[in-house]
GROMACS .gro file of C-alpha atoms in nm:
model
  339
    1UNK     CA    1  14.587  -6.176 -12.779
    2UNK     CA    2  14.406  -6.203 -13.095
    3UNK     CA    3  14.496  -6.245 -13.458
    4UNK     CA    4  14.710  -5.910 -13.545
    5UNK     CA    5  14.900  -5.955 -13.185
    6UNK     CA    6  15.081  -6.335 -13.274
    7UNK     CA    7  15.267  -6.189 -13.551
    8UNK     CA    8  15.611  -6.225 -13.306
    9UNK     CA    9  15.660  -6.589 -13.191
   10UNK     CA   10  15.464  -6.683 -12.889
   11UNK     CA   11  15.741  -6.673 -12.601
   12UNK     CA   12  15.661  -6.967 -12.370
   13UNK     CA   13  15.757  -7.081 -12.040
   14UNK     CA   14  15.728  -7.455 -11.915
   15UNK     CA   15  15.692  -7.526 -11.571
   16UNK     CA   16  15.766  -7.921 -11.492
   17UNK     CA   17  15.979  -8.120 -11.745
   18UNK     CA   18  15.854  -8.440 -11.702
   19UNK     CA   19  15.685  -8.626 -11.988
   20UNK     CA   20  15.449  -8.357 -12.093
   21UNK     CA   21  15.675  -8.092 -12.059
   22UNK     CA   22  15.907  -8.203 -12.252
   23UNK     CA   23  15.641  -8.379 -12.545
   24UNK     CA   24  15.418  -8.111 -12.563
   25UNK     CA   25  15.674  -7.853 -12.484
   26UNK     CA   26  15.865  -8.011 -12.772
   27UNK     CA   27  15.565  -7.925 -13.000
   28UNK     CA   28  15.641  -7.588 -12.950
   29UNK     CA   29  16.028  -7.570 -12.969
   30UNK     CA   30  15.948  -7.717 -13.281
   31UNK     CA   31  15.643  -7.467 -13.418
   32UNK     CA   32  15.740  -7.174 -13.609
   33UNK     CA   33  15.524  -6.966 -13.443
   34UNK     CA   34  15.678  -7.003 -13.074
   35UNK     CA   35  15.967  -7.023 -12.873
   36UNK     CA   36  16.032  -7.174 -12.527
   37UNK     CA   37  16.136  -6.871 -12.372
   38UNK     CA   38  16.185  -7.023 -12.078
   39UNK     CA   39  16.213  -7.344 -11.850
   40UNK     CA   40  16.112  -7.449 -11.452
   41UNK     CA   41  16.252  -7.772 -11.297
   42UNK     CA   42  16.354  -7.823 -10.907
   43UNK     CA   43  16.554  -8.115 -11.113
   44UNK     CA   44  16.919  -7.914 -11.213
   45UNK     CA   45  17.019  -8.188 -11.434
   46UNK     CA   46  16.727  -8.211 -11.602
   47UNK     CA   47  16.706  -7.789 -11.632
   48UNK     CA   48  17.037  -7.831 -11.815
   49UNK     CA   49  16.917  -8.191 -12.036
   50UNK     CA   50  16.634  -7.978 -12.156
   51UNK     CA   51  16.749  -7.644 -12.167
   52UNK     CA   52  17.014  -7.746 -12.400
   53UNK     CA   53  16.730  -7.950 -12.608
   54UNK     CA   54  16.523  -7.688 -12.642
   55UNK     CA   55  16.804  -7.379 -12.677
   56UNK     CA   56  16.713  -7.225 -12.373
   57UNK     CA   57  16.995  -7.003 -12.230
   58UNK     CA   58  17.110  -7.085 -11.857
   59UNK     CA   59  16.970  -6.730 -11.748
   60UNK     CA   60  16.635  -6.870 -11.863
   61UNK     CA   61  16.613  -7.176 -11.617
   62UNK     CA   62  16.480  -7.178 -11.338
   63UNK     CA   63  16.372  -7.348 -11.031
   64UNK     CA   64  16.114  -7.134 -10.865
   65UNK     CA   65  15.785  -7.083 -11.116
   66UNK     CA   66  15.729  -6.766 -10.926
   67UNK     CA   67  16.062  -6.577 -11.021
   68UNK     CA   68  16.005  -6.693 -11.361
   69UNK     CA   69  15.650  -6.566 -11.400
   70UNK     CA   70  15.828  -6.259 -11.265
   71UNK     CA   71  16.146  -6.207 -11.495
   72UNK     CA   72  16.107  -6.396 -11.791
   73UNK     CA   73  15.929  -6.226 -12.092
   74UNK     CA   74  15.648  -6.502 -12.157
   75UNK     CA   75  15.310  -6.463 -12.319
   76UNK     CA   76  15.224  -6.843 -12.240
   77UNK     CA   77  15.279  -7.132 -11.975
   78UNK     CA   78  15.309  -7.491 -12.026
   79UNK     CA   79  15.233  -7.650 -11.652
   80UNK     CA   80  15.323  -8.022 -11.632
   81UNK     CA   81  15.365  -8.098 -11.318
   82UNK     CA   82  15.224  -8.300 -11.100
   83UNK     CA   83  14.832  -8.303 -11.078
   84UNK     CA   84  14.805  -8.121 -10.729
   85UNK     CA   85  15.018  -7.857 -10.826
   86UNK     CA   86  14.844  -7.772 -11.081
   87UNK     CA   87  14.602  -7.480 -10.919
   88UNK     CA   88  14.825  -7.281 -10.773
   89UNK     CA   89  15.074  -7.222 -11.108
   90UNK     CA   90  14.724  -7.187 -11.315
   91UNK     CA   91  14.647  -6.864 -11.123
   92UNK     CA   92  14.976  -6.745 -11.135
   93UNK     CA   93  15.051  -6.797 -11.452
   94UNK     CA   94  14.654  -6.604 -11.568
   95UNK     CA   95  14.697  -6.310 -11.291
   96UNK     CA   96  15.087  -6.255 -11.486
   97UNK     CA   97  14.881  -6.237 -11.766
   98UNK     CA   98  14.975  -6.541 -11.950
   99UNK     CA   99  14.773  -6.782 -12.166
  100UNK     CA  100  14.803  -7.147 -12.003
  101UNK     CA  101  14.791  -7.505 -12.159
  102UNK     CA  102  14.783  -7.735 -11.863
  103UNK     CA  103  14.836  -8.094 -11.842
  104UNK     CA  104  14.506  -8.301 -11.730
  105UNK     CA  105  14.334  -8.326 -11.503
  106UNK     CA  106  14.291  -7.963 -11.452
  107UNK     CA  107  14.277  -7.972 -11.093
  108UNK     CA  108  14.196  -8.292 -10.807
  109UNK     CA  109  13.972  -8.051 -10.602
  110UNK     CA  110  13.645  -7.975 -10.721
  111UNK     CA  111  13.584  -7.619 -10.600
  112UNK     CA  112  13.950  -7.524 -10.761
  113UNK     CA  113  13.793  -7.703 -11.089
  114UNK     CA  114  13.474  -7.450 -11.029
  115UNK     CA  115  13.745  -7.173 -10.951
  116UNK     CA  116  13.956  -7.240 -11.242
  117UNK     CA  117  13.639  -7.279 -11.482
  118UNK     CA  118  13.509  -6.948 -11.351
  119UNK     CA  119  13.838  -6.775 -11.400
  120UNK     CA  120  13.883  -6.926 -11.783
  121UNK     CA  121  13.567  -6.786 -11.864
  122UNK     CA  122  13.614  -6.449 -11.700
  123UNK     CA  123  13.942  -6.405 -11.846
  124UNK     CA  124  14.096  -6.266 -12.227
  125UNK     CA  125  14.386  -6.528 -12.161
  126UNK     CA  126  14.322  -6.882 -12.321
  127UNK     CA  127  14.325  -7.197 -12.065
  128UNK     CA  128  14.332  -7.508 -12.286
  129UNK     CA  129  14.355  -7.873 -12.076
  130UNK     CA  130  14.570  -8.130 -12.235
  131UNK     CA  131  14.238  -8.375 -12.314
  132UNK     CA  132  14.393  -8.500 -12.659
  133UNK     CA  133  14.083  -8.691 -12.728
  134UNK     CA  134  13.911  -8.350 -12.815
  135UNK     CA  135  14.149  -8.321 -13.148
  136UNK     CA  136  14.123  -8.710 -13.248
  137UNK     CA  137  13.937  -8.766 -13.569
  138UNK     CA  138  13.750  -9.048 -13.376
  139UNK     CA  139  13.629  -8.882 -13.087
  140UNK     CA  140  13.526  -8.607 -13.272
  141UNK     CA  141  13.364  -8.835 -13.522
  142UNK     CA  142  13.167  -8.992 -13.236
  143UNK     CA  143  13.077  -8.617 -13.097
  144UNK     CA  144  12.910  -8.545 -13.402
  145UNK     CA  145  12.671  -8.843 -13.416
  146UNK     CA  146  12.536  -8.727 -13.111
  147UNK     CA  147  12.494  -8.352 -13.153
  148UNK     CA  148  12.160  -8.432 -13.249
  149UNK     CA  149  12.128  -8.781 -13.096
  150UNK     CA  150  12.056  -8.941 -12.758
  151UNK     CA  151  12.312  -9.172 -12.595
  152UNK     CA  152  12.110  -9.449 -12.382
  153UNK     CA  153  12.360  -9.684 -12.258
  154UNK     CA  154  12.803  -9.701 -12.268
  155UNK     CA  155  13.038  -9.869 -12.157
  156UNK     CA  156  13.424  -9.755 -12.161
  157UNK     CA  157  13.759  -9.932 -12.049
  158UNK     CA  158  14.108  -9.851 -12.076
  159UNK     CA  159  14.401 -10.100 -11.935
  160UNK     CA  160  14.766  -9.995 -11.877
  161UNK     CA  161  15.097 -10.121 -11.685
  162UNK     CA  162  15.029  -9.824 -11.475
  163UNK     CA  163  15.137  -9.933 -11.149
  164UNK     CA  164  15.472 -10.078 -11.268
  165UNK     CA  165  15.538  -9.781 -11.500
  166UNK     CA  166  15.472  -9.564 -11.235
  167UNK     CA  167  15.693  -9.693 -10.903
  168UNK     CA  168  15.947  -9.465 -10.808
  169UNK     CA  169  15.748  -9.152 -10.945
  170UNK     CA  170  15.572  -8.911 -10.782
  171UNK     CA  171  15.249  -9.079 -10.932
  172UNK     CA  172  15.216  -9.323 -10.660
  173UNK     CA  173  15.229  -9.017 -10.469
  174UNK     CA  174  14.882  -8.914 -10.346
  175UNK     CA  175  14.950  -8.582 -10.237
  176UNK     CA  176  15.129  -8.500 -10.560
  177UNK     CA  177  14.894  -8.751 -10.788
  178UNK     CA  178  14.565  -8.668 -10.586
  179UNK     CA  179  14.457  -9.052 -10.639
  180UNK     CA  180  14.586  -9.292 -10.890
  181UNK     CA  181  14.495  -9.449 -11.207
  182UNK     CA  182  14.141  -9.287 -11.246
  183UNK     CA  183  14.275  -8.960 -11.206
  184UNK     CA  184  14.552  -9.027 -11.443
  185UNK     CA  185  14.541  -9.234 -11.733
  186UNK     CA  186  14.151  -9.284 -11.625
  187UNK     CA  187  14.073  -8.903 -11.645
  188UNK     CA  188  14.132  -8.903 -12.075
  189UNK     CA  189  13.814  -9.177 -12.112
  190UNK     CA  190  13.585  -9.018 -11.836
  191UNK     CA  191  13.681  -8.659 -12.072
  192UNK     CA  192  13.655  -8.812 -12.389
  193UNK     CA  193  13.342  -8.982 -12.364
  194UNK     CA  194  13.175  -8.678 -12.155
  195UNK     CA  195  13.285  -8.462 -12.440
  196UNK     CA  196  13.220  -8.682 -12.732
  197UNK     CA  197  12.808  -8.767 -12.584
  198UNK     CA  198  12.773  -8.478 -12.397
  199UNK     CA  199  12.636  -8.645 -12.130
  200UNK     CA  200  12.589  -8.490 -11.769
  201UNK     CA  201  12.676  -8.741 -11.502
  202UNK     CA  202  12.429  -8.731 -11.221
  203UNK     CA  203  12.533  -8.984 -10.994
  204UNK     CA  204  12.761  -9.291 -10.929
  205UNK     CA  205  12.836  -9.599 -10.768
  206UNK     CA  206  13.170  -9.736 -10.723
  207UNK     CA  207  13.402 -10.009 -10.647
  208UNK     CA  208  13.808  -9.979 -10.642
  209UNK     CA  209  14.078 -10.179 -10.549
  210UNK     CA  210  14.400  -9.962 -10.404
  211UNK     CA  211  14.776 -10.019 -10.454
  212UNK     CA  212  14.824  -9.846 -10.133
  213UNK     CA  213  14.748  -9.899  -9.754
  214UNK     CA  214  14.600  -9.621  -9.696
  215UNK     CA  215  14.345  -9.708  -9.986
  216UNK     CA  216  14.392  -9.313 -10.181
  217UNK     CA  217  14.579  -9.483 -10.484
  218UNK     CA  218  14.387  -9.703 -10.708
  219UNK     CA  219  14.509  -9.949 -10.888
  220UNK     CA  220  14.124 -10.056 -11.071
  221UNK     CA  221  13.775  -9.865 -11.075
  222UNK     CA  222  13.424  -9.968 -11.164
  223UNK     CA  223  13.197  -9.669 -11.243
  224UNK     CA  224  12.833  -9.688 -11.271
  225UNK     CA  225  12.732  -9.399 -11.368
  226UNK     CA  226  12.344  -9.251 -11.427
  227UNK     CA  227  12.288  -8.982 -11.635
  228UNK     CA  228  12.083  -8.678 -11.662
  229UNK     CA  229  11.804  -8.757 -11.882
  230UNK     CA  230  11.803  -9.144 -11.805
  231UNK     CA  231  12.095  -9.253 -12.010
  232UNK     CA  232  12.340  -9.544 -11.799
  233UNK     CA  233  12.679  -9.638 -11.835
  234UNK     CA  234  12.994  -9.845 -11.685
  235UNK     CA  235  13.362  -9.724 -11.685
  236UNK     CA  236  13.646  -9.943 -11.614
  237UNK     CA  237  14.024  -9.964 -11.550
  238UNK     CA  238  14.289 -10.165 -11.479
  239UNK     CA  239  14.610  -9.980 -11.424
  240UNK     CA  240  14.772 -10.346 -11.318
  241UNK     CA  241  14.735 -10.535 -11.685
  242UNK     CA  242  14.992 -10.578 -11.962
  243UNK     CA  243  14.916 -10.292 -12.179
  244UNK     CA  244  14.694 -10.009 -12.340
  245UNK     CA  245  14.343 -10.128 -12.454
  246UNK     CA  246  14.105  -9.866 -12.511
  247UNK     CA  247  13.699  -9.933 -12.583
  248UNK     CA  248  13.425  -9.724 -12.602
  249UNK     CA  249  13.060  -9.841 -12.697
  250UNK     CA  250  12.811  -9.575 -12.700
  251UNK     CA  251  12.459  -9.646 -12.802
  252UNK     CA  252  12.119  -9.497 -12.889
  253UNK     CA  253  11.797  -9.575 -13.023
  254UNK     CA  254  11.975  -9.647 -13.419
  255UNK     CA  255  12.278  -9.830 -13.302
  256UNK     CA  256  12.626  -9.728 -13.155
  257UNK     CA  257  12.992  -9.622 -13.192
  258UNK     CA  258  13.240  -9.778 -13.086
  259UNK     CA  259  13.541  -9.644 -13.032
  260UNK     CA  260  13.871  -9.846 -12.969
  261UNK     CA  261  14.318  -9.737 -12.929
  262UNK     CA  262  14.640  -9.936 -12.910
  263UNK     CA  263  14.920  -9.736 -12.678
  264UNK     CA  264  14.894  -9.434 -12.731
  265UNK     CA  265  14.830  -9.358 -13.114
  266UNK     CA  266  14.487  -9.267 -13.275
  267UNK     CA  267  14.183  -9.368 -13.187
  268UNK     CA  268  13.944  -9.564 -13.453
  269UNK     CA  269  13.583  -9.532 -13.472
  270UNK     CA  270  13.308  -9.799 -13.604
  271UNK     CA  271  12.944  -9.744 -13.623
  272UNK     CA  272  12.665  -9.987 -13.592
  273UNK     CA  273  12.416  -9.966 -13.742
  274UNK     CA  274  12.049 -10.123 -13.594
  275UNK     CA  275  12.103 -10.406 -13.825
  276UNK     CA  276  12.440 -10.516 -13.686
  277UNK     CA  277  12.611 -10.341 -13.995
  278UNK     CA  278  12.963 -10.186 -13.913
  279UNK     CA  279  13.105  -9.858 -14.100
  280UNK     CA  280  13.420  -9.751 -14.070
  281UNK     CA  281  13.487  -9.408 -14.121
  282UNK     CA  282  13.830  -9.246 -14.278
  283UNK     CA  283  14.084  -9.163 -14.009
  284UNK     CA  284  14.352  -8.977 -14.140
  285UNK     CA  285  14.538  -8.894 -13.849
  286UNK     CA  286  14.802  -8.697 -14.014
  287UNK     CA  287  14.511  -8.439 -14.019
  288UNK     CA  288  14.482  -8.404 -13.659
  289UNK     CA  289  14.654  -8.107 -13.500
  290UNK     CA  290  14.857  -8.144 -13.227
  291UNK     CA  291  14.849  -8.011 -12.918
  292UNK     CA  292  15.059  -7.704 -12.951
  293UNK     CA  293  14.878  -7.621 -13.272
  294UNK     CA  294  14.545  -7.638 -13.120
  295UNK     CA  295  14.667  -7.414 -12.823
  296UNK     CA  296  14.855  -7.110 -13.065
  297UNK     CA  297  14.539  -7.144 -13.273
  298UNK     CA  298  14.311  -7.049 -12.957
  299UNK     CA  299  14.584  -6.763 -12.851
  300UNK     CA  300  14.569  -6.614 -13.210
  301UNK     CA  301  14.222  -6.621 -13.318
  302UNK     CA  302  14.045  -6.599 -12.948
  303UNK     CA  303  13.876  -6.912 -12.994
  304UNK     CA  304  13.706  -7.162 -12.730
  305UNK     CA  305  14.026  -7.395 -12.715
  306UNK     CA  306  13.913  -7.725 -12.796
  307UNK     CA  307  13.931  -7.835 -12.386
  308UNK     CA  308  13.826  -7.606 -12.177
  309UNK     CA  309  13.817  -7.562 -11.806
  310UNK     CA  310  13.460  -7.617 -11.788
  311UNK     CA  311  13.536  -7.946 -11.948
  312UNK     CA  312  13.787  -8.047 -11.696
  313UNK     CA  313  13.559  -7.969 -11.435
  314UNK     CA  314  13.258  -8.262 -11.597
  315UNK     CA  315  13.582  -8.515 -11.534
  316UNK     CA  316  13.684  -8.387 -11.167
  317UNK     CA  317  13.350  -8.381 -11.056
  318UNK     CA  318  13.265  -8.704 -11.138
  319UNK     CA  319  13.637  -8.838 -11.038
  320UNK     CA  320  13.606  -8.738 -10.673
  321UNK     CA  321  13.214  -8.850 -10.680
  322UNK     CA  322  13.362  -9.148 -10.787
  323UNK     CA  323  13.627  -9.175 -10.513
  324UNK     CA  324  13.334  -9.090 -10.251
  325UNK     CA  325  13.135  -9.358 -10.371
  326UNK     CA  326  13.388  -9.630 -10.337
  327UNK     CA  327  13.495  -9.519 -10.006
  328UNK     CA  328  13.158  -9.533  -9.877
  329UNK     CA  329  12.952  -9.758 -10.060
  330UNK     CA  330  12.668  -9.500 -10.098
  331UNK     CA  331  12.600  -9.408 -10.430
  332UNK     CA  332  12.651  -8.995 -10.488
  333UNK     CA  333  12.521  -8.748 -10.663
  334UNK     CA  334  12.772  -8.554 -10.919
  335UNK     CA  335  12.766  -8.177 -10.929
  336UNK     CA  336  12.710  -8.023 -11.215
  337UNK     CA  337  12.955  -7.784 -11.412
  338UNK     CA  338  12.734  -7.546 -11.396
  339UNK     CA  339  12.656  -7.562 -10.970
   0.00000   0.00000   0.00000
């Protein structure tokens, strides 16, 4: 669907109405250029809560993705569900012939990362990944310091009352969550600085301690990562601390940027310069587009969408390296996107 074909509203079906489905999905309701066609919930109450919200008649709901991809007149998919669902209602939703924004991480299996990357690229539809970072003023700031620049050393943290936020959800879930706070709240740093650098990861060392018995649900990671090219860095996070702190210090041979966020608002950058001098550039973040603009911006015009699947697949290769690495206490090679 290019330019001439969006001059209807783009009809959209969401599949999970959690918090993404609902936020992002409420993006939508809200954009004059689409309509939520359509809704998915095993949740009734919720079908009806949202349905209502989002004027979505009751022969619209549904509880099966399936039957909707099947009788619902859609030209897009929202999936926000949980992370290892996520595969399965991608491929649906492309082989119906649907454009897909899908909530991060892409997918907690790296060969249905390599799958999903492969299909995106072979494919007219659009498949954007909700990696926010990529339409933040300061990230993108940060990415274009380094287009022609080389990173030599980060380090990146994030903290967050994950585990308390998240008891009684499917989150502390592993077979829904495929892991725990690196693969959730973790996975938008490991993106956002892979993006921003454009660093390959080629192998890592970890430590992790695990809210769960049978250790697949972290509650803190350590990363070491090395880089292709000889560049180092550490990643941290604490999903058992008071509240969101978010720091990012990249630096080369001229000085860094550093990158810091409060909750969940917009990032600031600072740069460094080799003298110790700071800079801080203008952030205007009512200029940043949000992530239903980005998405019926890449359906209209056929552009890259600003996260790709080949993007997603840099963070879940490196997230189950990671998970490897703690496990065993080996340090392991990452693959790269492109293997």
């Amino acid at each position: 669907m290019h330019e001439n074909e969006l001059e209807a509203p783009l009809r959209l079906g969401i599949v999970g109405l959690g918090y993404i489905g609902t936020t992002v999905g409420g993006q939508f309701h809200r954009h004059g250029d689409a309509t939520v066609q359509a809704l998915c919930d095993l949740d009734t109450e919720r079908l009806t809560e949202v349905g209502t919200a989002f004027d979505v008649p009751d022969a619209e709901r549904y509880a099966d993705y399936a039957t909707m991809l099947e009788d619902a007149p859609l030209d897009a998919v929202l999936v926000g569900t949980p992370h290892t669902l996520h595969y399965e209602q991608v491929v649906a939703a492309l082989e119906a012939g649907c454009h897909v924004y899908c909530d991060k991480p892409l997918t907690t299996d790296l060969e249905r990362a390599r799958d999903l990357a492969d299909r995106a690229e072979q494919s007219s539809e659009t498949l954007m990944v909700g990696y926010q970072r990529h339409l933040q003023t300061a990230f993108r700031t940060a990415r274009e310091r380094f287009d022609d620049a080389s990173p030599n050393w980060l380090t990146a943290s994030i903290t967050q009352d994950w585990i308390d936020d998240s008891q009684g959800t499917w989150r502390l879930d592993p077979d829904l969550s495929g892991g725990g706070f690196l693969y959730d709240t973790g996975s938008h740093v490991l993106d956002g600085v892979l993006w921003a650098t454009g660093l390959e990861p080629g192998s890592v060392a970890a430590s992790m301690d695990f809210h769960d018995d049978a250790e697949r649900v972290d509650s803190r990671a350590h990363l070491d990562v090395r880089f292709a090219g000889g560049a180092t860095g550490t990643f941290s996070f604490n999903g058992d601390a008071p509240s969101v702190r978010e720091h990012v210090h990249v630096w080369d041979d001229d000085g860094a940027v550093y990158l810091e966020g409060r909750q969940w608002g917009s990032r600031t950058v600072t740069e460094i310069d080799a003298d110790a001098g700071e800079y801080d550039p203008y952030i205007d973040a009512r200029a940043e587009r949000t992530r239903a603009e980005a998405f019926l911006e890449s359906v209209r015009t056929g552009a890259e969408p600003p996260a790709t699947a080949r993007d997603a697949l840099r963070v879940t290769a490196l997230t189950e390296a990671a998970y490897e690495a703690a496990r065993t206490g080996d340090r392991i090679d990452v693959p790269t996107a492109a293997e």
